Amino acid sequence: MESSKEQQNTPEKSTSEAPATVSSAFPPSGCCTNCGGPTISEPPPLASFPEMSPPPNYRPIRAPAINLPHNSQAIILSPVPHAEQVPVVSPPYQFQSPVKRIHSPDDIRRFHESASCKNFLGFIVSLSESIRGYKISDPCDISPTVAAIVSILETLLQWIDEIPPAQQSARYGNVSFRSWHERLGERGESLILEFLPEEFKESVIEIVPYFFDSFGNSSRIDYGTGHETNFAAWLYCLARMGIVKEEDYHGLVARVFVKYLELMRKLQMVYCLEPAGSHGVWGLDDYHFLPFIFGSSQLIDHKYMKPKSIHNDDILENFSSEYMYLSCIAFVKKVKKGLFAEHSPLLDDISGVPNWKKVNSGLLKMYRVEVLEKVPIMQHFLFGWLIK
């Protein structure tokens, strides 16, 4: 009894004595931490705090987000872009031939501080929000303008069948793509003029270059996110003129952009377009970015499909025709061989995000940093009167 009382009355050891208790758990310097035998190397450093347990000697099965781009800190700190209403131009119109204005990081900084950049990115967000919770096949308002753009893209699809790929040994860059692109240059302007209102006929000098640059480069025979951004910029110019209205946004994504994606996938496969500025395994996709943004928005608050559902082949087979994100994953798995986590580690990491809303907001931030802030991509972007 006395010994127990003595233990109860014994004062607690001061914090200064605590490290000695912890250090006794480790062998002396120069001894193995497992068996206590002599070693050549120094033992691992002690824990900083007495209550801290030693680090585990195992590696987690999966560590999410370990394959973020190199400037992941910039993406994380970047604010989530918000939707903005597109300001419609009014007379007098000052359409002009657009030119390249980005040559350095300082030019990128000035562009991102401009109202045009914020509004263009806000337009992308608005398109993303317009498709939220909808399947591709869901009914939507199809205005004459939306129907006309879809018809143009269907015409471009027919040209691929009329211009077969040339027989050649090169893996990338079938020269027949130049013939296809040459026809685009010859007939593209007339296709656009068919649906432009009379007061905006003169705008072709400014908007047609964006359209021509939306389908890849004919000399390099390549395609990338910069060309895709040009297509979004062409749609943005139509919105600036009021030809495309906010009620058309759902149709722009579900009908126009889906048809555009179909066209580009066929061009990529038939003419073997080389990825322009691809990040390889460190990128989302060799060619596209926007369908991942729009597709993740489609799946926000879906009852059953989560980001991890991309690993279920049955889901991809049955629902890729309805959801752009799943369509992109299915295409990647089709054209790339091997383990998905090895050839597409970033997409594999994103599948570990808990919900689609976080995926969508993260992709919007990534689009700004990885596309709109990259000089190699934006140095080809054009600026005129509609996009200053």
PDB file of N, CA and C in Angstrom, residues 97 126 132 213 266 345:
ATOM      1  N   SER A  97      -8.142  42.395 -88.548  1.00  0.00           N
ATOM      2  CA  SER A  97      -7.425  41.128 -88.687  1.00  0.00           C
ATOM      3  C   SER A  97      -6.628  40.858 -87.406  1.00  0.00           C
ATOM      4  N   SER A 126     -19.066  29.379 -67.763  1.00  0.00           N
ATOM      5  CA  SER A 126     -20.502  29.411 -68.069  1.00  0.00           C
ATOM      6  C   SER A 126     -20.906  28.211 -68.920  1.00  0.00           C
ATOM      7  N   ARG A 132     -24.132  21.173 -66.536  1.00  0.00           N
ATOM      8  CA  ARG A 132     -24.077  20.499 -65.235  1.00  0.00           C
ATOM      9  C   ARG A 132     -25.329  19.647 -64.992  1.00  0.00           C
ATOM     10  N   ASP A 213      -7.702  28.039 -87.178  1.00  0.00           N
ATOM     11  CA  ASP A 213      -6.705  27.521 -86.235  1.00  0.00           C
ATOM     12  C   ASP A 213      -7.299  26.547 -85.220  1.00  0.00           C
ATOM     13  N   LYS A 266     -11.639  11.965 -85.102  1.00  0.00           N
ATOM     14  CA  LYS A 266     -11.500  11.318 -86.407  1.00  0.00           C
ATOM     15  C   LYS A 266     -10.284  11.857 -87.153  1.00  0.00           C
ATOM     16  N   PRO A 345      -0.988   8.767 -65.335  1.00  0.00           N
ATOM     17  CA  PRO A 345      -0.966   8.869 -63.867  1.00  0.00           C
ATOM     18  C   PRO A 345      -1.770  10.049 -63.329  1.00  0.00           C
TER      19      PRO A 345
END
